[in-house]
Amino acid sequence: MTDVLAIEAVPAAEPEQPVGRGRARRAVLVLWAAAAVVCILLLTVGSDFQLFVSGFVLIYAIAAIGLQWLMGRAGQVSIGNAALIAIGAYTTAIVSDTSWGVFPVPVIVSAVVGGVVGLIIGLPALRLRGLYLALATLGLHFITVFAADRYQRNTGELFGLQVASPSLGPLDLADRRTFVAILMVLLAGLVLLLTNVYRFMPGRLWSSIRESELGAGAVGVPTVRWKLAAFVGSSAVIAVAGSLYAYYSRVVSVETFTLHFAISFLVMIIIGGVGSIVGALTGAILVTTAPYVLDSVANRLPAGGGFGDWLDSNIFHITNGLYGVILVFFLLYQPEGLVPALGRAGRWLSDRRRHVGAAEAKAEARPTPTEARETEAMPSRDDIVLELAGLGVRYGGGARAVDDIDLVVPRDSIVALLGRNGAGKTSVLRAITGFFRSEEAAVEGRVLLDGKDIAGATPTATSRRGVVLVPERDKVFPSLSVADHLRLAAPHGHVKEEIFDIFPRLTQRMKTPAGLLSGGERQMLAVAMAWVRNPKLLLLDEVSLGLAPILTRELLDRIVEINERDRIPVLLVEQNAKAALSIAHYAYVLESGRVVASGTPSELEFDPALTGAYLGTAP
Amino acid sequence: MSQQLADVLVGTVVLASIYALVGIGIVILFRSTAVVNFAQGAFMVAGAYLFYWGLEDVGLSWPLALLLSMSAMAVFGALCYVTMFRRLVGFDPFILVIATLGLGVVIQTVVAVIWGSSVRIMPGVFSLAPIDLPGNLRITPSALFGVVAAVVLIAALDLSMLRTRVGVRMRAVADRTLLASFVGVNVHLVSASAWAISSVCAGVAGAAFALQHELNPLSINALGLVAFPAVLLGGMDSIRGALVGGLLMALIQNLVTTYIGGIWSDVSAYVVLLAILLVRPSGIFGSPTLARL
Amino acid sequence: MTGPVQLEVRSAVLTFGGLVALDDVGFTAADGEIFGIVGPNGAGKSALLNCITGVYRMDSGSVRYRGQPIERLKPHQIAALGVARTFQNTDYFKHLAVEDFLMLSLMSEQPTSIVASALALPRIRRRDREGRAEARGFLEEFGLGAYAAHTLGALPYGVQKRIDIVRALVAKPSLILMDEPTSGMPVAERGAVADIIRHARARAITVVVVDHDVDFVRRECDRLLVLDRGASLGVGSPDELLTREDVIQAYVGV
């Protein structure tokens, strides 16, 4: 297919080369080997204290991996994980007290109970998303903790439930070394099993739900069933962690399961990188060991005065809140998490070694667009308000909306930009007003306002320079009254008297919230609000959209009026070509992000390119 | 009116004024910055401790101490935006929730480092002896302070939101952030103000609560969390909703405390929360949103 | 019209709040037909598509697929009947690998047991290999084989959209609904979309396509439905409809 070749020749958005399968597999093997070495060292030469800490790291890692299943894989949020750990722990404490509660049985019962509770937590998730789901799980957290507290009071176990020391055949699991070894095996097994699950169909289905629930349903994924499956599975894993916690600490008490405890697991998977099991593991290690590390640092600092003393006397509070500090630090400086950042750094290093020569050669061969244009030497004219030179706009992943547009708005004139929906008109306007960083748009070429290049400025900055846009939708503030709109827009809160001559319709509606205005009145208000600001350049996006012809006419008359009496230049973007041409001095026709025709209205009226751009008869 | 009923009514109004203050802070922040501040309880703690510090350590009179606490909270709230949340604009809402949870942890840690974590008694600025009013109603001056503070602050906010340009700007940003910036509103300034106002509300609520009870970081923080079910009951994006939701939640909790037992008070709030979420997640006054494909 | 009726929409009415998005719209598409839905911005084209695929619930009206009423089914149930759809916007799955994205279409054929997957049973491994090979086969058939291991969101927009259409084909549907397959795509790439549609025709798949590119629709479609502000301006052959004065006015404006 020739088209394919043509596309690949364009160097647009060169796709990031995916990591080769062989390389990824090697990295995984190295990680496993390193983990095995660390585990063996801990079990053979590790101090009792190191073993003690590793036990918690391993248990919390299991919980974090369970949470990562739900959040990172299936994209569901939950603050209910401390409650689930509590459920596993209490189940274990209760079951291990019975005659049949010998070691693995309570863990399995906990998993089942956790799964059932997960199903219950999952039910609200069928209706709720994001924030509301988070609040629902927060409610469940408090209700569980309350129930646990009541249970302890009613049974008289005010200081917590004791858990019998576990044994498995000849193995005494109360021995820390043995129990930690078992935890290592369990964690390794869990990682292996889940890695497999994610590799095959279930993993794909959960990923699709995480990416877009609506979209997943539309491509045929039964989202309800798979969401519930993620809740059940993840909750069972977290409850198992709770069960192991009960065995490890030998006492289960409600004070452990605070909201802070729940947050610390969210912190683990966020700082590790929410997308991967390795991230959850890394986060669990970091968050669990950090207080101990800080503690030992504090102990080693010289006593007597200064920082050492301060740290020593406050160490309890600081280690308690340390995960909060770690979280805030990561959100600000490494928001994607540690593991993805390390992975990228690793790839960057190896790519650099290989491609450093090639990249440099490439950079030299391609002249920068501005240099190329400078030679064409456009004469600077005083009667031009806005000039677009080689303007291009590209969004996020590489969708190119506008390509190499040249356009001029002379002083005092009305210029129309025509074309059907999707031709790139709105993108041209937004390139003039500027984008916010969060919009992930890239602007190429130059946007000259009074000869000064404003390409890349933010909407706030361009609006200070006098560029005023009336957007296509959401053009008024629904809860603000008409008077508030004008007051907001007027330079010093002072609205010019003439407003009542130009927009008589609005004067009767001064106290009405804009949300209650009719479509035509909203449009009129939006234009009035723009006019009040004394714009240097007025940009209008689809002002006629959805209006009856008679209202369109009235609106166009107002636009002509403010253009003539206040000499405000207007760039009018319109799908309704006839309407726009009736008032414009000059017009450009846009098709697929490029200008396909331009001229005065009379020239364009008979230009086949115009109807072509709409009805597709253009070559 | 029976004494019990009269006490329930007064208790409801007193608790409702605290919820209203915290809730309005939550709603203002959510509407103008899309951040749901789960650290609101920690902000209450900070405000209460600053008030305590002004009274006890600096030796100010209560109006000055309150002013000190309010100004410090305003600055602190604005700083939270400038140093932290400005950089998190556009993040997944849940990440923002976790960010506020982390911020809450940090605030509580700092408070604990400075003042310790033991429970303190506020200086006796207002009496805890009830004043008798007609119809078996009785209220302590400390509780009355909370009600008056809430009414004054909310009235002031309401007036300034409606009548001043700053207020109009804040409402504009809350309605349509992008459009507001096209109209020349400095969105960063407005967001920082929203953070400041929200922090002041929480701080005053914390100080009022501490005056009525004691200076206990844990219970104040827990109260800050119960404010969420209250706000949700009214609707996350409606100021009127925050007031009505606070009143309803306070009534429910007072009834539960009086007729079932105080221990069930908080958990009843969360049961109500789950019920609302399942029946009408947008609350009484909130606006439901529509998913598009 | 040739062949038996594959899809029949009757008097579809859809409102959002007070806004009427669709007002008594109906059409039928025959087996193996390429049927186009066109109209200016805001005409209700995508709304109609979303009603057929079960994303929106109509206020009234019926949708029958091979005689079976489907207007009450959920999107995934409709998909399971052999109705695939493509997206106007490919943002939805930008973090998925192309291969995994395509394999979503094999949902009903591939084993989805969590336990069997966890144990990586030989059966699972074999079927997964076969599924991947099938997905790659489709990609290669349309000259997209090089992208199999890439992340969807990192690819050029036009490539993403073509991959999305291939994804619909992988499901081996008997009806494909395409939402703006050429929007935002460079003209040069539109031919590739046309190729895929012709491929669908060769396999006797019925295609219902919503598009702005009237030229594209005129060339590829057997018959058209023209919508304007939620109402039908008529059903007929492209040449007959696109020369009608009221249709031109709906587009160019009055």
CSV table of C-alpha atoms in Angstrom, one decimal, chain A residues 71 76-79 123-124 127-140 142-143 146 149-150 153 212 214-215 218 259-260 263 266-267 270 310 314 316-325 327-328 331-333 335 430 433-434 436-439 459-460 463-464 467-471 473-481 484-485 487-493 522 529 533, chain B residues 30-31 36 38 83-85 87-106 108-109 112-117 161-165 167-188 221-222 225 228-229 232 235-237 263-267 270-271 273-274 277-283 287 289 291-293:
chain,number,residue,atom,x,y,z
A,71,MET,CA,-5.8,0.5,41.3
A,76,GLN,CA,-10.6,1.4,40.5
A,77,VAL,CA,-9.8,3.5,43.6
A,78,SER,CA,-10.2,2.4,47.2
A,79,ILE,CA,-9.2,3.7,50.6
A,123,LEU,CA,-21.0,-3.3,44.5
A,124,PRO,CA,-21.0,0.5,45.0
A,127,ARG,CA,-22.4,2.8,40.1
A,128,LEU,CA,-19.6,5.1,41.4
A,129,ARG,CA,-16.4,6.2,40.0
A,130,GLY,CA,-13.3,8.2,41.1
A,131,LEU,CA,-13.9,10.5,44.0
A,132,TYR,CA,-17.3,9.1,45.0
A,133,LEU,CA,-16.0,5.6,45.0
A,134,ALA,CA,-13.1,6.8,47.2
A,135,LEU,CA,-15.6,8.3,49.6
A,136,ALA,CA,-17.7,5.1,49.7
A,137,THR,CA,-14.6,3.0,50.6
A,138,LEU,CA,-13.7,5.6,53.2
A,139,GLY,CA,-17.2,5.0,54.7
A,140,LEU,CA,-16.5,1.3,54.7
A,142,PHE,CA,-14.8,3.6,59.3
A,143,ILE,CA,-17.7,1.2,59.6
A,146,PHE,CA,-16.2,0.7,64.3
A,149,ASP,CA,-13.9,-1.8,68.1
A,150,ARG,CA,-17.4,-3.0,69.2
A,153,ARG,CA,-15.4,-4.3,73.7
A,212,SER,CA,-11.8,3.7,29.7
A,214,LEU,CA,-17.1,3.2,28.6
A,215,GLY,CA,-14.8,2.3,25.8
A,218,ALA,CA,-18.2,-0.6,23.7
A,259,LEU,CA,-6.9,5.8,58.1
A,260,HIS,CA,-3.2,6.6,58.1
A,263,ILE,CA,-3.0,5.9,53.2
A,266,LEU,CA,-1.7,4.2,48.7
A,267,VAL,CA,1.6,6.0,49.2
A,270,ILE,CA,2.1,5.8,44.1
A,310,TRP,CA,15.8,17.8,68.0
A,314,ASN,CA,10.7,14.2,68.0
A,316,PHE,CA,8.3,9.3,67.2
A,317,HIS,CA,6.1,12.0,65.5
A,318,ILE,CA,8.5,12.2,62.5
A,319,THR,CA,8.6,8.5,61.8
A,320,ASN,CA,4.9,8.4,62.1
A,321,GLY,CA,4.4,11.1,59.5
A,322,LEU,CA,7.4,10.2,57.3
A,323,TYR,CA,5.3,8.6,54.6
A,324,GLY,CA,3.3,11.8,54.2
A,325,VAL,CA,6.5,13.7,53.6
A,327,LEU,CA,4.4,11.2,49.3
A,328,VAL,CA,4.4,14.9,48.9
A,331,LEU,CA,4.1,14.0,43.8
A,332,LEU,CA,6.0,17.2,43.3
A,333,TYR,CA,9.2,15.9,41.9
A,335,PRO,CA,4.8,12.1,40.1
A,430,ARG,CA,-6.6,28.3,20.4
A,433,THR,CA,-5.0,32.5,22.6
A,434,GLY,CA,-2.4,29.9,23.7
A,436,PHE,CA,-2.4,25.6,29.0
A,437,ARG,CA,0.3,23.1,29.7
A,438,SER,CA,-2.3,20.5,30.8
A,439,GLU,CA,-3.8,20.6,27.3
A,459,PRO,CA,-4.3,32.1,27.6
A,460,THR,CA,-3.9,34.4,30.7
A,463,SER,CA,-5.7,37.8,27.2
A,464,ARG,CA,-3.7,40.5,29.0
A,467,VAL,CA,-6.7,38.9,22.6
A,468,VAL,CA,-10.2,38.1,23.4
A,469,LEU,CA,-11.8,34.8,22.5
A,470,VAL,CA,-15.5,33.9,22.5
A,471,PRO,CA,-15.3,30.1,22.5
A,473,ARG,CA,-19.2,26.2,23.8
A,474,ASP,CA,-19.2,27.1,27.5
A,475,LYS,CA,-19.0,30.8,26.6
A,476,VAL,CA,-20.8,32.2,29.6
A,477,PHE,CA,-20.7,31.5,33.3
A,478,PRO,CA,-24.0,29.8,34.2
A,479,SER,CA,-24.2,30.9,37.8
A,480,LEU,CA,-23.2,34.6,37.2
A,481,SER,CA,-25.8,37.2,36.3
A,484,ASP,CA,-21.7,40.1,36.9
A,485,HIS,CA,-20.4,39.1,33.5
A,487,ARG,CA,-18.4,43.7,35.6
A,488,LEU,CA,-16.0,40.7,35.5
A,489,ALA,CA,-14.9,41.6,31.9
A,490,ALA,CA,-14.7,45.4,32.2
A,491,PRO,CA,-11.1,46.6,32.7
A,492,HIS,CA,-11.7,48.3,36.0
A,493,GLY,CA,-15.2,47.0,36.7
A,522,ARG,CA,-26.1,33.8,25.7
A,529,MET,CA,-18.6,40.6,27.5
A,533,ARG,CA,-12.9,44.4,27.4
B,30,PHE,CA,-13.7,22.0,45.1
B,31,ARG,CA,-15.6,24.3,42.9
B,36,VAL,CA,-11.3,17.7,47.3
B,38,PHE,CA,-9.2,15.5,52.7
B,83,THR,CA,4.1,25.3,46.5
B,84,MET,CA,2.1,22.2,45.9
B,85,PHE,CA,-1.3,22.1,44.2
B,87,ARG,CA,2.0,21.9,40.2
B,88,LEU,CA,-0.6,19.1,40.4
B,89,VAL,CA,-3.2,20.8,38.1
B,90,GLY,CA,-4.6,18.3,35.6
B,91,PHE,CA,-3.7,15.3,37.7
B,92,ASP,CA,-6.2,12.4,38.2
B,93,PRO,CA,-8.7,13.5,40.9
B,94,PHE,CA,-7.9,10.5,43.0
B,95,ILE,CA,-4.2,11.4,43.0
B,96,LEU,CA,-5.2,14.8,44.2
B,97,VAL,CA,-7.2,13.2,47.0
B,98,ILE,CA,-4.2,11.2,48.1
B,99,ALA,CA,-2.0,14.4,47.8
B,100,THR,CA,-4.4,16.1,50.3
B,101,LEU,CA,-4.3,13.1,52.5
B,102,GLY,CA,-0.5,13.3,52.5
B,103,LEU,CA,-0.6,17.0,53.1
B,104,GLY,CA,-2.8,16.3,56.1
B,105,VAL,CA,-0.3,13.8,57.5
B,106,VAL,CA,2.5,16.4,57.1
B,108,GLN,CA,-0.4,16.8,61.7
B,109,THR,CA,3.2,15.7,62.1
B,112,ALA,CA,2.8,17.2,66.9
B,113,VAL,CA,6.4,18.2,66.7
B,114,ILE,CA,5.7,21.7,67.8
B,115,TRP,CA,3.0,21.1,70.4
B,116,GLY,CA,3.2,17.4,71.2
B,117,SER,CA,0.3,15.1,70.8
B,161,MET,CA,-18.9,36.4,46.7
B,162,LEU,CA,-21.9,38.2,45.5
B,163,ARG,CA,-20.8,41.8,45.6
B,164,THR,CA,-17.1,42.1,45.2
B,165,ARG,CA,-15.1,41.6,42.0
B,167,GLY,CA,-16.1,37.1,44.5
B,168,VAL,CA,-17.3,37.3,40.9
B,169,ARG,CA,-13.9,36.1,39.7
B,170,MET,CA,-14.0,33.2,42.0
B,171,ARG,CA,-17.4,32.2,40.9
B,172,ALA,CA,-16.3,32.6,37.3
B,173,VAL,CA,-13.4,30.3,37.8
B,174,ALA,CA,-15.6,27.8,39.5
B,175,ASP,CA,-18.1,27.9,36.7
B,176,ARG,CA,-15.7,27.7,33.7
B,177,THR,CA,-12.0,27.8,34.4
B,178,LEU,CA,-10.9,28.0,30.8
B,179,LEU,CA,-13.4,30.7,29.9
B,180,ALA,CA,-12.4,32.7,33.0
B,181,SER,CA,-8.8,32.8,31.8
B,182,PHE,CA,-10.0,33.9,28.3
B,183,VAL,CA,-11.8,36.8,30.1
B,184,GLY,CA,-8.5,37.8,31.7
B,185,VAL,CA,-9.1,36.4,35.2
B,186,ASN,CA,-5.8,35.3,36.9
B,187,VAL,CA,-6.7,31.8,37.6
B,188,HIS,CA,-3.7,31.2,39.8
B,221,ASN,CA,-9.3,15.5,62.6
B,222,ALA,CA,-12.1,12.9,62.8
B,225,LEU,CA,-13.6,13.8,58.0
B,228,PHE,CA,-17.5,14.9,54.0
B,229,PRO,CA,-20.6,12.9,54.4
B,232,LEU,CA,-21.9,15.0,50.1
B,235,GLY,CA,-23.9,18.1,47.0
B,236,MET,CA,-20.2,18.6,46.5
B,237,ASP,CA,-20.6,21.6,44.3
B,263,ILE,CA,-20.6,5.9,70.3
B,264,TRP,CA,-22.9,5.5,67.2
B,265,SER,CA,-22.6,9.1,66.2
B,266,ASP,CA,-19.7,9.0,63.8
B,267,VAL,CA,-20.5,5.7,62.3
B,270,TYR,CA,-20.8,7.1,57.4
B,271,VAL,CA,-23.8,4.9,57.1
B,273,LEU,CA,-22.7,8.5,53.4
B,274,LEU,CA,-23.0,5.1,51.9
B,277,LEU,CA,-23.8,7.4,47.5
B,278,LEU,CA,-25.9,4.5,46.4
B,279,VAL,CA,-29.1,6.5,46.0
B,280,ARG,CA,-28.1,9.9,44.8
B,281,PRO,CA,-24.3,10.5,44.5
B,282,SER,CA,-24.8,14.1,43.4
B,283,GLY,CA,-26.4,15.0,46.7
B,287,SER,CA,-25.5,18.6,39.7
B,289,THR,CA,-22.6,14.8,35.3
B,291,ALA,CA,-20.6,10.6,30.6
B,292,ARG,CA,-19.8,10.9,26.9
B,293,LEU,CA,-18.2,8.6,24.4
